[in-house]
Amino acid sequence: MEPVVEIAGVSKLFSGTPVLQDCDLRLEPGRVHGLVGPGGSGKTLILKTLSTLLRPDSGSVILFGTTVDYGDRDGLRALRDRIGVQFQNLALFDFLNVFDNVAFPLVMTPDPPPTDEIDQRVHEALVEVGLPETAHLRLPELSGGMQRRVALARAAISGADLMVFDDPTGGLDPVFSSRIFVLIGELQERTGSTVVLASHDVDRMTRICGRFHVMDQGRRIYSGNIEDGRESEDRRIRTFLTVEA
Amino acid sequence: MTLATGFMALPRNLLRLLGETVVALVLRPPPWRTVVTQMYNVGFRSVVFIAVTLGFLGLITVYQGCIQALKVLPDLSMVGAAFINVMIMEFGPTITALMVATRVGSGIAAELGTMVVTDQVEALEVSNTDPVEYVVAPRFLAVVVMMFVLTIFAILVATLAGMVMADLRFQVNPHTFLTLAYVEWGDVYIGLTKVFLYGVSIPIIAAESGFRASGGSEGVGQSTTRAVVNTLFAVIILDFVVAGAAFIIRMQFE
């Protein structure tokens, strides 16, 4: 089966410091992929790379069978139409209210759906994340956890082929963390999308992630299921895959 | 990036951003509601700031002008004409631009800088929204238009303040003060040219600085400071360049 994402030999330097080193990653379609590793291991950077937001210094990125050409604006637009991202620090637009934030990916498409449909889909997305009464609120009126749920709704609303969640439960209480993971799992089942999520909450990730990828020092050091990883001879892989939240 | 490399890259980055902004305005004009909102932020919210600054400038300039003029000859009949001429050609556009650069330029840089460090710009990009088109273009158009409005307003306020000072302190009749005797069309063109160039340069320099923000709140602070310093430099340098160019052109015709 052709992978949705195929990253090969990707390297990136920031101010002379290597942050991604000859990194590769392959994501098969239609499943939830978990990305784990210590802080600073390059999880966010690899997620930004596969979202076309980070241009590597070397290596290739192939999305949906198309090699990413960063100079081809139309090609990038076509790829980005198929990607939904929840950023680690949420990246909600503070000049818009909750409704407009969630509706943004729908409104900004070249062929936006009718207003009634946008209203309905935003309402449904907010109900799913447990925030049905917040549409009219400004972001400063929401708690950090509520803002994280709004970001989740925005990432998921377009039903993209590839959904990227960077630490979707950071700062959330355990009860709602579980609910978020369930929501992501249900979302994937309903849409059939490929989902990749980075988190430190390995315990809860095991409930929805069919495949894990372990990052360390800018490299992918493991891809496979959780059981094999936990029995790996590499102590780092065993450590990262057995860490509890 | 070394300091020298950064300095050399600045004009190129500014020209590229200006080009992208103009192309975005021509090919995909922003919604008029967005532009009107930005014009309100740039213009209406600057009114008090500019009125107070230019009002006091008018009072002080006329007061000092009259004191100095009286040392030479006891005739203040042309003080108003000279003052209005200088206001149209020099102080009106330039002082207004310095005020707009301080208030609006810093605001644009801080807003964009915050969007950069909180990944909002990347969120726009992944939603296939060009940050230049969505954020910069409406602010650019608003500043260019409102610079003309604010400059006219500033000249009126300063002139009225100067007139009051001349009347109350030096007994110069308002009718005598309010004369355009020294104002030529060439002076008006010089003033308009300055206003246009200031209006173009302030939002572009501020936005470029905002886009270069990195890190956290400290990076936003640095980009805001850089925006204010660079826009103030730009206003002063443009003032000198236009005045110099006008002088050379006038020399050709005389």
Short mmCIF file of C-alpha atoms in Angstrom, two decimals:
data_model
loop_
_atom_site.label_atom_id
_atom_site.label_comp_id
_atom_site.label_asym_id
_atom_site.label_seq_id
_atom_site.Cartn_x
_atom_site.Cartn_y
_atom_site.Cartn_z
CA MET A 1 0.00 0.00 0.00
CA GLU A 2 1.43 3.40 -0.99
CA PRO A 3 2.40 5.43 2.08
CA VAL A 4 0.71 8.78 2.74
CA VAL A 5 3.99 10.21 3.99
CA GLU A 6 7.44 9.13 2.96
CA ILE A 7 10.28 11.18 4.37
CA ALA A 8 13.81 10.13 3.42
CA GLY A 9 17.18 11.43 4.53
CA VAL A 10 15.80 14.69 5.89
CA SER A 11 18.25 16.93 7.72
CA LYS A 12 17.83 20.42 9.12
CA LEU A 13 20.19 22.82 10.84
CA PHE A 14 19.12 25.69 13.10
CA SER A 15 21.91 28.20 13.68
CA GLY A 16 24.46 25.52 12.87
CA THR A 17 22.92 22.98 15.23
CA PRO A 18 21.49 19.82 13.64
CA VAL A 19 17.87 19.37 14.73
CA LEU A 20 16.96 16.69 12.20
CA GLN A 21 19.67 14.28 11.07
CA ASP A 22 19.16 12.01 8.10
CA CYS A 23 15.67 11.33 9.37
CA ASP A 24 13.20 9.11 7.60
CA LEU A 25 9.58 8.30 8.31
CA ARG A 26 6.93 6.32 6.50
CA LEU A 27 3.24 6.58 7.38
CA GLU A 28 0.87 4.03 5.93
CA PRO A 29 -2.63 5.26 5.18
CA GLY A 30 -5.74 4.81 7.26
CA ARG A 31 -4.30 4.37 10.72
CA VAL A 32 -3.26 6.31 13.77
CA HIS A 33 0.49 6.75 14.13
CA GLY A 34 2.03 7.69 17.46
CA LEU A 35 5.21 9.75 17.57
CA VAL A 36 7.11 9.58 20.85
CA GLY A 37 10.48 10.61 22.16
CA PRO A 38 12.05 12.95 24.67
CA GLY A 39 11.64 16.73 24.51
CA GLY A 40 13.90 18.20 21.82
CA SER A 41 14.11 14.94 19.87
CA GLY A 42 12.59 16.52 16.76
CA LYS A 43 8.96 15.38 17.01
CA THR A 44 7.51 18.81 16.33
CA LEU A 45 9.99 19.47 13.53
CA ILE A 46 9.20 16.23 11.75
CA LEU A 47 5.47 17.00 12.09
CA LYS A 48 6.09 20.45 10.58
CA THR A 49 8.12 18.84 7.81
CA LEU A 50 5.32 16.48 6.85
CA SER A 51 2.86 19.40 7.06
CA THR A 52 5.01 21.21 4.41
CA LEU A 53 5.69 24.02 6.90
CA LEU A 54 9.38 23.25 7.41
CA ARG A 55 11.66 23.05 4.41
CA PRO A 56 14.49 20.62 5.10
CA ASP A 57 18.08 21.42 4.13
CA SER A 58 18.41 18.03 2.47
CA GLY A 59 16.38 14.90 1.86
CA SER A 60 13.02 14.35 0.24
CA VAL A 61 9.43 14.57 1.43
CA ILE A 62 6.77 12.69 -0.49
CA LEU A 63 3.12 13.30 0.44
CA PHE A 64 0.25 11.37 -1.15
CA GLY A 65 2.71 10.12 -3.76
CA THR A 66 3.85 13.62 -4.73
CA THR A 67 7.33 14.91 -3.98
CA VAL A 68 6.99 18.25 -2.17
CA ASP A 69 8.31 21.09 -4.30
CA TYR A 70 8.62 24.12 -2.02
CA GLY A 71 8.92 26.49 -4.98
CA ASP A 72 5.63 25.34 -6.50
CA ARG A 73 2.95 27.39 -4.71
CA ASP A 74 0.05 25.70 -6.48
CA GLY A 75 1.47 22.28 -5.68
CA LEU A 76 1.87 23.25 -2.03
CA ARG A 77 -1.70 24.55 -1.92
CA ALA A 78 -2.98 21.28 -3.32
CA LEU A 79 -1.09 19.29 -0.69
CA ARG A 80 -2.10 21.59 2.18
CA ASP A 81 -5.75 21.23 1.21
CA ARG A 82 -5.37 17.61 2.31
CA ILE A 83 -3.66 18.30 5.66
CA GLY A 84 -5.12 19.41 9.01
CA VAL A 85 -2.78 20.45 11.81
CA GLN A 86 -3.16 21.03 15.51
CA PHE A 87 -0.07 22.91 16.63
CA GLN A 88 1.75 22.28 19.89
CA ASN A 89 1.07 25.83 21.08
CA LEU A 90 -2.36 25.77 19.45
CA ALA A 91 -1.80 28.72 17.07
CA LEU A 92 -5.39 29.87 17.42
CA PHE A 93 -6.06 33.26 15.83
CA ASP A 94 -6.50 35.66 18.72
CA PHE A 95 -8.26 38.22 16.51
CA LEU A 96 -11.10 35.76 15.81
CA ASN A 97 -13.72 34.25 18.10
CA VAL A 98 -14.13 30.51 18.65
CA PHE A 99 -16.57 30.03 15.78
CA ASP A 100 -14.39 31.84 13.25
CA ASN A 101 -11.30 29.95 14.41
CA VAL A 102 -12.93 26.57 13.92
CA ALA A 103 -14.55 27.62 10.64
CA PHE A 104 -11.30 29.07 9.26
CA PRO A 105 -10.09 26.00 7.30
CA LEU A 106 -13.52 25.70 5.67
CA VAL A 107 -13.90 29.39 4.88
CA MET A 108 -10.44 29.71 3.37
CA THR A 109 -10.76 26.84 0.91
CA PRO A 110 -10.94 27.85 -2.77
CA ASP A 111 -14.52 26.57 -2.90
CA PRO A 112 -16.02 27.11 0.57
CA PRO A 113 -19.25 25.29 1.49
CA PRO A 114 -22.51 27.24 1.98
CA THR A 115 -22.85 29.27 5.18
CA ASP A 116 -25.50 26.94 6.61
CA GLU A 117 -23.21 23.95 6.17
CA ILE A 118 -20.29 25.80 7.78
CA ASP A 119 -22.53 26.73 10.75
CA GLN A 120 -23.63 23.11 11.16
CA ARG A 121 -20.15 21.62 10.85
CA VAL A 122 -18.66 24.11 13.31
CA HIS A 123 -21.46 23.37 15.76
CA GLU A 124 -20.91 19.62 15.41
CA ALA A 125 -17.16 19.99 15.84
CA LEU A 126 -17.62 22.07 18.99
CA VAL A 127 -20.12 19.55 20.39
CA GLU A 128 -17.62 16.76 19.77
CA VAL A 129 -14.94 18.50 21.82
CA GLY A 130 -17.42 19.38 24.55
CA LEU A 131 -17.67 23.11 23.88
CA PRO A 132 -21.12 23.61 22.33
CA GLU A 133 -21.82 26.96 23.98
CA THR A 134 -18.55 28.72 23.25
CA ALA A 135 -18.91 29.69 19.59
CA HIS A 136 -19.34 33.40 20.26
CA LEU A 137 -16.58 33.66 22.88
CA ARG A 138 -13.20 35.31 22.38
CA LEU A 139 -10.13 33.19 23.09
CA PRO A 140 -9.05 35.02 26.27
CA GLU A 141 -12.40 34.00 27.77
CA LEU A 142 -11.44 30.30 27.51
CA SER A 143 -9.16 28.29 29.77
CA GLY A 144 -6.00 26.71 28.34
CA GLY A 145 -7.67 23.31 28.16
CA MET A 146 -10.69 24.73 26.37
CA GLN A 147 -8.43 26.47 23.85
CA ARG A 148 -6.71 23.13 23.22
CA ARG A 149 -10.09 21.58 22.44
CA VAL A 150 -10.91 24.44 20.06
CA ALA A 151 -7.60 23.79 18.29
CA LEU A 152 -8.53 20.13 17.99
CA ALA A 153 -11.89 21.04 16.48
CA ARG A 154 -10.19 23.34 13.96
CA ALA A 155 -7.68 20.67 12.93
CA ALA A 156 -10.38 18.08 12.44
CA ILE A 157 -13.18 20.07 10.84
CA SER A 158 -12.08 19.80 7.25
CA GLY A 159 -11.81 16.01 7.46
CA ALA A 160 -8.36 16.17 5.88
CA ASP A 161 -6.67 13.06 4.47
CA LEU A 162 -3.74 13.59 6.83
CA MET A 163 -4.36 14.94 10.32
CA VAL A 164 -1.45 16.03 12.47
CA PHE A 165 -1.82 16.49 16.21
CA ASP A 166 1.16 17.86 18.12
CA ASP A 167 0.69 17.16 21.83
CA PRO A 168 -3.13 17.27 21.68
CA THR A 169 -3.57 16.69 25.41
CA GLY A 170 -0.83 18.88 26.84
CA GLY A 171 -2.16 20.70 29.89
CA LEU A 172 -5.42 18.76 29.98
CA ASP A 173 -6.65 16.83 33.00
CA PRO A 174 -6.52 12.99 32.80
CA VAL A 175 -10.25 12.63 32.23
CA PHE A 176 -10.32 14.97 29.31
CA SER A 177 -7.04 13.62 27.96
CA SER A 178 -8.68 10.22 27.65
CA ARG A 179 -11.66 11.79 25.96
CA ILE A 180 -9.44 13.60 23.45
CA PHE A 181 -7.69 10.36 22.51
CA VAL A 182 -11.05 8.64 22.10
CA LEU A 183 -12.22 11.54 19.93
CA ILE A 184 -9.14 11.29 17.73
CA GLY A 185 -9.65 7.54 17.40
CA GLU A 186 -13.32 7.98 16.48
CA LEU A 187 -12.43 10.71 14.05
CA GLN A 188 -9.96 8.45 12.28
CA GLU A 189 -12.45 5.59 12.12
CA ARG A 190 -15.18 7.85 10.74
CA THR A 191 -13.06 9.59 8.10
CA GLY A 192 -10.53 6.89 7.31
CA SER A 193 -7.86 9.59 7.43
CA THR A 194 -4.26 9.01 8.33
CA VAL A 195 -3.55 10.46 11.74
CA VAL A 196 -0.17 11.17 13.29
CA LEU A 197 0.02 12.43 16.84
CA ALA A 198 2.94 13.32 19.05
CA SER A 199 2.53 12.99 22.78
CA HIS A 200 4.26 11.86 25.95
CA ASP A 201 1.11 10.07 27.08
CA VAL A 202 2.15 6.64 25.78
CA ASP A 203 -0.37 4.82 27.95
CA ARG A 204 -3.37 6.52 26.39
CA MET A 205 -1.77 6.51 22.93
CA THR A 206 -1.71 2.70 22.97
CA ARG A 207 -5.52 2.71 22.93
CA ILE A 208 -5.69 4.28 19.47
CA CYS A 209 -2.25 4.12 17.85
CA GLY A 210 -1.64 1.09 15.69
CA ARG A 211 1.95 1.99 15.01
CA PHE A 212 4.58 3.88 16.95
CA HIS A 213 7.60 5.86 15.78
CA VAL A 214 10.31 6.77 18.27
CA MET A 215 12.47 9.85 17.76
CA ASP A 216 15.75 10.63 19.49
CA GLN A 217 18.27 13.36 18.74
CA GLY A 218 16.69 14.29 15.42
CA ARG A 219 16.50 10.71 14.14
CA ARG A 220 13.77 8.11 13.92
CA ILE A 221 15.10 5.15 15.81
CA TYR A 222 12.08 2.85 15.75
CA SER A 223 8.90 2.17 13.83
CA GLY A 224 6.60 -0.67 14.69
CA ASN A 225 3.98 -1.81 17.14
CA ILE A 226 4.12 -1.15 20.84
CA GLU A 227 4.75 -4.74 21.90
CA ASP A 228 7.83 -5.20 19.73
CA GLY A 229 9.13 -1.81 20.79
CA ARG A 230 8.82 -2.66 24.44
CA GLU A 231 10.92 -5.74 23.84
CA SER A 232 13.53 -3.95 21.79
CA GLU A 233 17.18 -4.43 22.60
CA ASP A 234 17.63 -0.67 22.38
CA ARG A 235 17.13 0.67 25.89
CA ARG A 236 16.00 4.10 24.59
CA ILE A 237 13.15 2.55 22.63
CA ARG A 238 12.05 0.45 25.58
CA THR A 239 12.21 3.50 27.84
CA PHE A 240 10.19 5.82 25.62
CA LEU A 241 7.51 3.22 24.92
CA THR A 242 6.99 2.24 28.52
CA VAL A 243 6.91 5.73 30.01
CA GLU A 244 3.62 6.41 31.73
CA ALA A 245 1.90 9.77 31.69
CA MET B 1 23.43 35.63 10.17
CA THR B 2 26.02 38.29 10.80
CA LEU B 3 25.06 41.91 11.37
CA ALA B 4 26.48 42.88 7.98
CA THR B 5 24.60 40.11 6.16
CA GLY B 6 21.38 41.06 7.91
CA PHE B 7 21.87 44.71 7.02
CA MET B 8 22.50 43.85 3.37
CA ALA B 9 19.45 41.56 3.25
CA LEU B 10 17.08 44.18 4.68
CA PRO B 11 16.47 46.23 1.48
CA ARG B 12 15.96 43.04 -0.50
CA ASN B 13 13.48 41.69 2.04
CA LEU B 14 11.63 45.00 2.12
CA LEU B 15 11.36 45.21 -1.66
CA ARG B 16 10.19 41.60 -1.87
CA LEU B 17 7.54 42.18 0.80
CA LEU B 18 6.43 45.40 -0.92
CA GLY B 19 6.15 43.55 -4.23
CA GLU B 20 4.17 40.68 -2.71
CA THR B 21 1.86 43.14 -0.95
CA VAL B 22 1.15 45.16 -4.09
CA VAL B 23 0.58 41.99 -6.12
CA ALA B 24 -1.81 40.69 -3.44
CA LEU B 25 -3.71 44.02 -3.43
CA VAL B 26 -4.05 44.02 -7.20
CA LEU B 27 -4.86 40.35 -7.77
CA ARG B 28 -6.80 39.54 -4.58
CA PRO B 29 -7.99 42.76 -2.92
CA PRO B 30 -8.85 42.34 0.77
CA PRO B 31 -12.51 42.57 1.84
CA TRP B 32 -13.49 46.22 2.26
CA ARG B 33 -14.74 45.52 5.81
CA THR B 34 -11.25 44.40 6.81
CA VAL B 35 -9.68 47.49 5.27
CA VAL B 36 -12.21 49.78 6.96
CA THR B 37 -11.48 48.13 10.32
CA GLN B 38 -7.77 48.69 9.80
CA MET B 39 -8.38 52.29 8.69
CA TYR B 40 -10.30 52.83 11.91
CA ASN B 41 -7.40 51.36 13.92
CA VAL B 42 -4.78 53.36 12.05
CA GLY B 43 -6.70 56.59 11.64
CA PHE B 44 -9.40 57.18 14.20
CA ARG B 45 -7.38 55.75 17.07
CA SER B 46 -4.46 58.05 16.19
CA VAL B 47 -6.55 61.22 16.14
CA VAL B 48 -6.06 62.28 19.76
CA PHE B 49 -2.35 61.39 19.71
CA ILE B 50 -1.77 63.44 16.57
CA ALA B 51 -4.05 66.31 17.62
CA VAL B 52 -2.21 66.77 20.90
CA THR B 53 1.26 66.45 19.34
CA LEU B 54 0.64 68.68 16.35
CA GLY B 55 -1.40 71.13 18.40
CA PHE B 56 1.48 71.75 20.78
CA LEU B 57 3.92 71.78 17.86
CA GLY B 58 1.84 74.53 16.24
CA LEU B 59 1.76 76.56 19.45
CA ILE B 60 5.50 76.24 20.10
CA THR B 61 6.60 76.79 16.51
CA VAL B 62 4.54 79.96 16.09
CA TYR B 63 5.61 81.26 19.50
CA GLN B 64 9.32 80.72 18.74
CA GLY B 65 8.89 81.94 15.17
CA CYS B 66 7.30 85.20 16.31
CA ILE B 67 9.94 85.76 19.03
CA GLN B 68 12.75 85.26 16.52
CA ALA B 69 11.03 87.34 13.82
CA LEU B 70 10.57 90.25 16.21
CA LYS B 71 14.34 90.37 16.77
CA VAL B 72 14.79 91.17 13.07
CA LEU B 73 11.83 93.42 12.29
CA PRO B 74 8.60 94.34 14.04
CA ASP B 75 6.32 92.80 11.40
CA LEU B 76 4.57 89.49 11.92
CA SER B 77 2.19 89.72 8.97
CA MET B 78 3.89 86.90 7.07
CA VAL B 79 4.46 84.55 10.00
CA GLY B 80 1.25 82.64 9.21
CA ALA B 81 2.13 82.28 5.54
CA ALA B 82 5.60 80.93 6.33
CA PHE B 83 4.22 78.63 9.03
CA ILE B 84 1.55 77.14 6.76
CA ASN B 85 4.11 76.65 4.00
CA VAL B 86 6.45 74.76 6.33
CA MET B 87 3.55 72.73 7.71
CA ILE B 88 2.39 71.61 4.25
CA MET B 89 5.84 70.87 2.91
CA GLU B 90 7.65 69.57 5.95
CA PHE B 91 6.22 69.35 9.46
CA GLY B 92 2.72 68.14 8.61
CA PRO B 93 3.77 65.04 6.67
CA THR B 94 6.94 64.26 8.61
CA ILE B 95 5.76 64.74 12.19
CA THR B 96 2.54 62.86 11.37
CA ALA B 97 4.60 60.04 9.89
CA LEU B 98 6.79 59.90 12.99
CA MET B 99 3.66 59.62 15.13
CA VAL B 100 2.14 56.93 12.88
CA ALA B 101 5.45 55.05 12.78
CA THR B 102 5.56 55.04 16.56
CA ARG B 103 1.96 54.08 17.21
CA VAL B 104 0.91 52.06 14.16
CA GLY B 105 4.28 50.67 13.07
CA SER B 106 4.96 49.25 16.50
CA GLY B 107 1.45 47.78 16.58
CA ILE B 108 1.87 46.03 13.23
CA ALA B 109 5.27 44.63 14.23
CA ALA B 110 4.02 43.41 17.61
CA GLU B 111 0.89 41.83 16.11
CA LEU B 112 2.80 40.04 13.36
CA GLY B 113 5.66 39.11 15.69
CA THR B 114 3.21 37.52 18.11
CA MET B 115 1.56 35.64 15.25
CA VAL B 116 4.96 34.32 14.16
CA VAL B 117 6.15 33.12 17.58
CA THR B 118 2.79 31.52 18.39
CA ASP B 119 2.69 29.67 15.04
CA GLN B 120 -0.38 31.60 13.87
CA VAL B 121 1.43 32.46 10.64
CA GLU B 122 2.11 28.76 10.04
CA ALA B 123 -1.53 28.03 10.83
CA LEU B 124 -2.48 30.51 8.10
CA GLU B 125 -0.08 28.86 5.67
CA VAL B 126 -1.35 25.36 6.32
CA SER B 127 -4.88 26.69 5.73
CA ASN B 128 -3.60 27.90 2.34
CA THR B 129 -3.87 31.51 3.40
CA ASP B 130 -1.04 33.82 2.39
CA PRO B 131 -0.02 35.83 5.50
CA VAL B 132 1.00 38.76 3.29
CA GLU B 133 -2.37 38.80 1.60
CA TYR B 134 -4.37 38.20 4.78
CA VAL B 135 -2.46 40.30 7.33
CA VAL B 136 -0.14 42.76 5.60
CA ALA B 137 -2.15 43.91 2.57
CA PRO B 138 -5.15 45.37 4.49
CA ARG B 139 -2.86 47.17 6.94
CA PHE B 140 -0.71 48.49 4.10
CA LEU B 141 -3.71 49.92 2.25
CA ALA B 142 -5.12 51.40 5.45
CA VAL B 143 -1.88 53.14 6.38
CA VAL B 144 -1.34 54.55 2.87
CA VAL B 145 -4.86 56.02 2.76
CA MET B 146 -4.97 57.20 6.37
CA MET B 147 -1.57 58.89 6.14
CA PHE B 148 -3.15 61.41 3.76
CA VAL B 149 -6.18 61.91 6.02
CA LEU B 150 -4.11 62.21 9.18
CA THR B 151 -1.64 64.61 7.57
CA ILE B 152 -4.43 66.95 6.45
CA PHE B 153 -5.92 66.74 9.92
CA ALA B 154 -2.52 67.39 11.51
CA ILE B 155 -1.89 70.46 9.35
CA LEU B 156 -5.33 71.85 10.24
CA VAL B 157 -4.82 71.29 13.97
CA ALA B 158 -1.32 72.77 13.99
CA THR B 159 -2.43 75.75 11.92
CA LEU B 160 -5.39 76.45 14.20
CA ALA B 161 -3.19 76.15 17.28
CA GLY B 162 -0.58 78.43 15.71
CA MET B 163 -3.27 80.91 14.77
CA VAL B 164 -4.56 81.02 18.35
CA MET B 165 -1.03 81.57 19.68
CA ALA B 166 -0.34 84.30 17.12
CA ASP B 167 -3.61 86.04 17.94
CA LEU B 168 -3.54 85.83 21.73
CA ARG B 169 0.18 86.36 22.38
CA PHE B 170 1.28 88.51 19.43
CA GLN B 171 -2.01 90.10 18.31
CA VAL B 172 -1.73 88.76 14.76
CA ASN B 173 -5.15 88.89 13.17
CA PRO B 174 -6.43 85.39 12.20
CA HIS B 175 -7.23 86.67 8.71
CA THR B 176 -3.63 87.80 8.39
CA PHE B 177 -2.30 84.55 9.76
CA LEU B 178 -4.41 82.27 7.57
CA THR B 179 -2.88 83.04 4.22
CA LEU B 180 -1.53 80.73 1.55
CA ALA B 181 0.63 83.46 0.08
CA TYR B 182 3.83 81.44 0.31
CA VAL B 183 2.34 78.11 -0.73
CA GLU B 184 3.03 77.02 -4.29
CA TRP B 185 1.75 73.91 -6.04
CA GLY B 186 5.28 72.56 -5.96
CA ASP B 187 5.21 72.67 -2.15
CA VAL B 188 1.97 70.72 -2.12
CA TYR B 189 3.42 68.09 -4.45
CA ILE B 190 6.47 67.75 -2.20
CA GLY B 191 4.21 67.24 0.81
CA LEU B 192 2.02 64.72 -1.01
CA THR B 193 5.07 62.79 -2.24
CA LYS B 194 6.38 62.53 1.30
CA VAL B 195 3.02 61.40 2.64
CA PHE B 196 2.78 58.67 0.02
CA LEU B 197 6.32 57.39 0.58
CA TYR B 198 5.88 57.42 4.37
CA GLY B 199 2.57 55.59 4.00
CA VAL B 200 4.21 52.90 1.88
CA SER B 201 7.35 52.48 3.97
CA ILE B 202 5.92 52.40 7.51
CA PRO B 203 3.71 49.28 7.21
CA ILE B 204 6.23 47.40 5.06
CA ILE B 205 9.16 48.02 7.41
CA ALA B 206 7.02 47.18 10.44
CA ALA B 207 5.65 44.00 8.86
CA GLU B 208 9.10 42.85 7.74
CA SER B 209 10.35 43.31 11.26
CA GLY B 210 7.38 41.40 12.66
CA PHE B 211 7.93 38.50 10.27
CA ARG B 212 11.52 38.22 11.50
CA ALA B 213 10.47 37.79 15.15
CA SER B 214 11.71 34.62 16.76
CA GLY B 215 11.71 33.01 20.18
CA GLY B 216 9.06 34.20 22.62
CA SER B 217 7.95 37.49 24.09
CA GLU B 218 11.52 38.75 24.10
CA GLY B 219 11.70 38.21 20.33
CA VAL B 220 8.43 40.11 19.84
CA GLY B 221 9.80 42.98 21.93
CA GLN B 222 12.97 43.08 19.87
CA SER B 223 11.08 43.05 16.60
CA THR B 224 8.82 45.87 17.82
CA THR B 225 11.78 47.98 18.87
CA ARG B 226 13.50 47.26 15.55
CA ALA B 227 10.34 48.27 13.69
CA VAL B 228 10.09 51.61 15.49
CA VAL B 229 13.78 52.42 15.02
CA ASN B 230 13.78 51.42 11.34
CA THR B 231 10.56 53.25 10.49
CA LEU B 232 11.78 56.43 12.20
CA PHE B 233 15.06 56.18 10.28
CA ALA B 234 13.14 55.62 7.06
CA VAL B 235 10.95 58.68 7.62
CA ILE B 236 13.92 60.94 8.29
CA ILE B 237 15.93 59.58 5.35
CA LEU B 238 12.95 59.80 2.97
CA ASP B 239 12.34 63.35 4.17
CA PHE B 240 15.92 64.26 3.29
CA VAL B 241 15.84 62.46 -0.05
CA VAL B 242 12.56 64.04 -1.20
CA ALA B 243 13.62 67.49 -0.01
CA GLY B 244 16.95 67.10 -1.79
CA ALA B 245 15.30 65.83 -4.98
CA ALA B 246 12.81 68.72 -4.88
CA PHE B 247 15.64 71.20 -4.45
CA ILE B 248 17.51 69.80 -7.46
CA ILE B 249 14.36 69.75 -9.61
CA ARG B 250 13.53 73.33 -8.68
CA MET B 251 17.08 74.39 -9.52
CA GLN B 252 16.58 72.98 -13.01
CA PHE B 253 13.51 75.16 -13.59
CA GLU B 254 14.89 78.39 -12.15
#
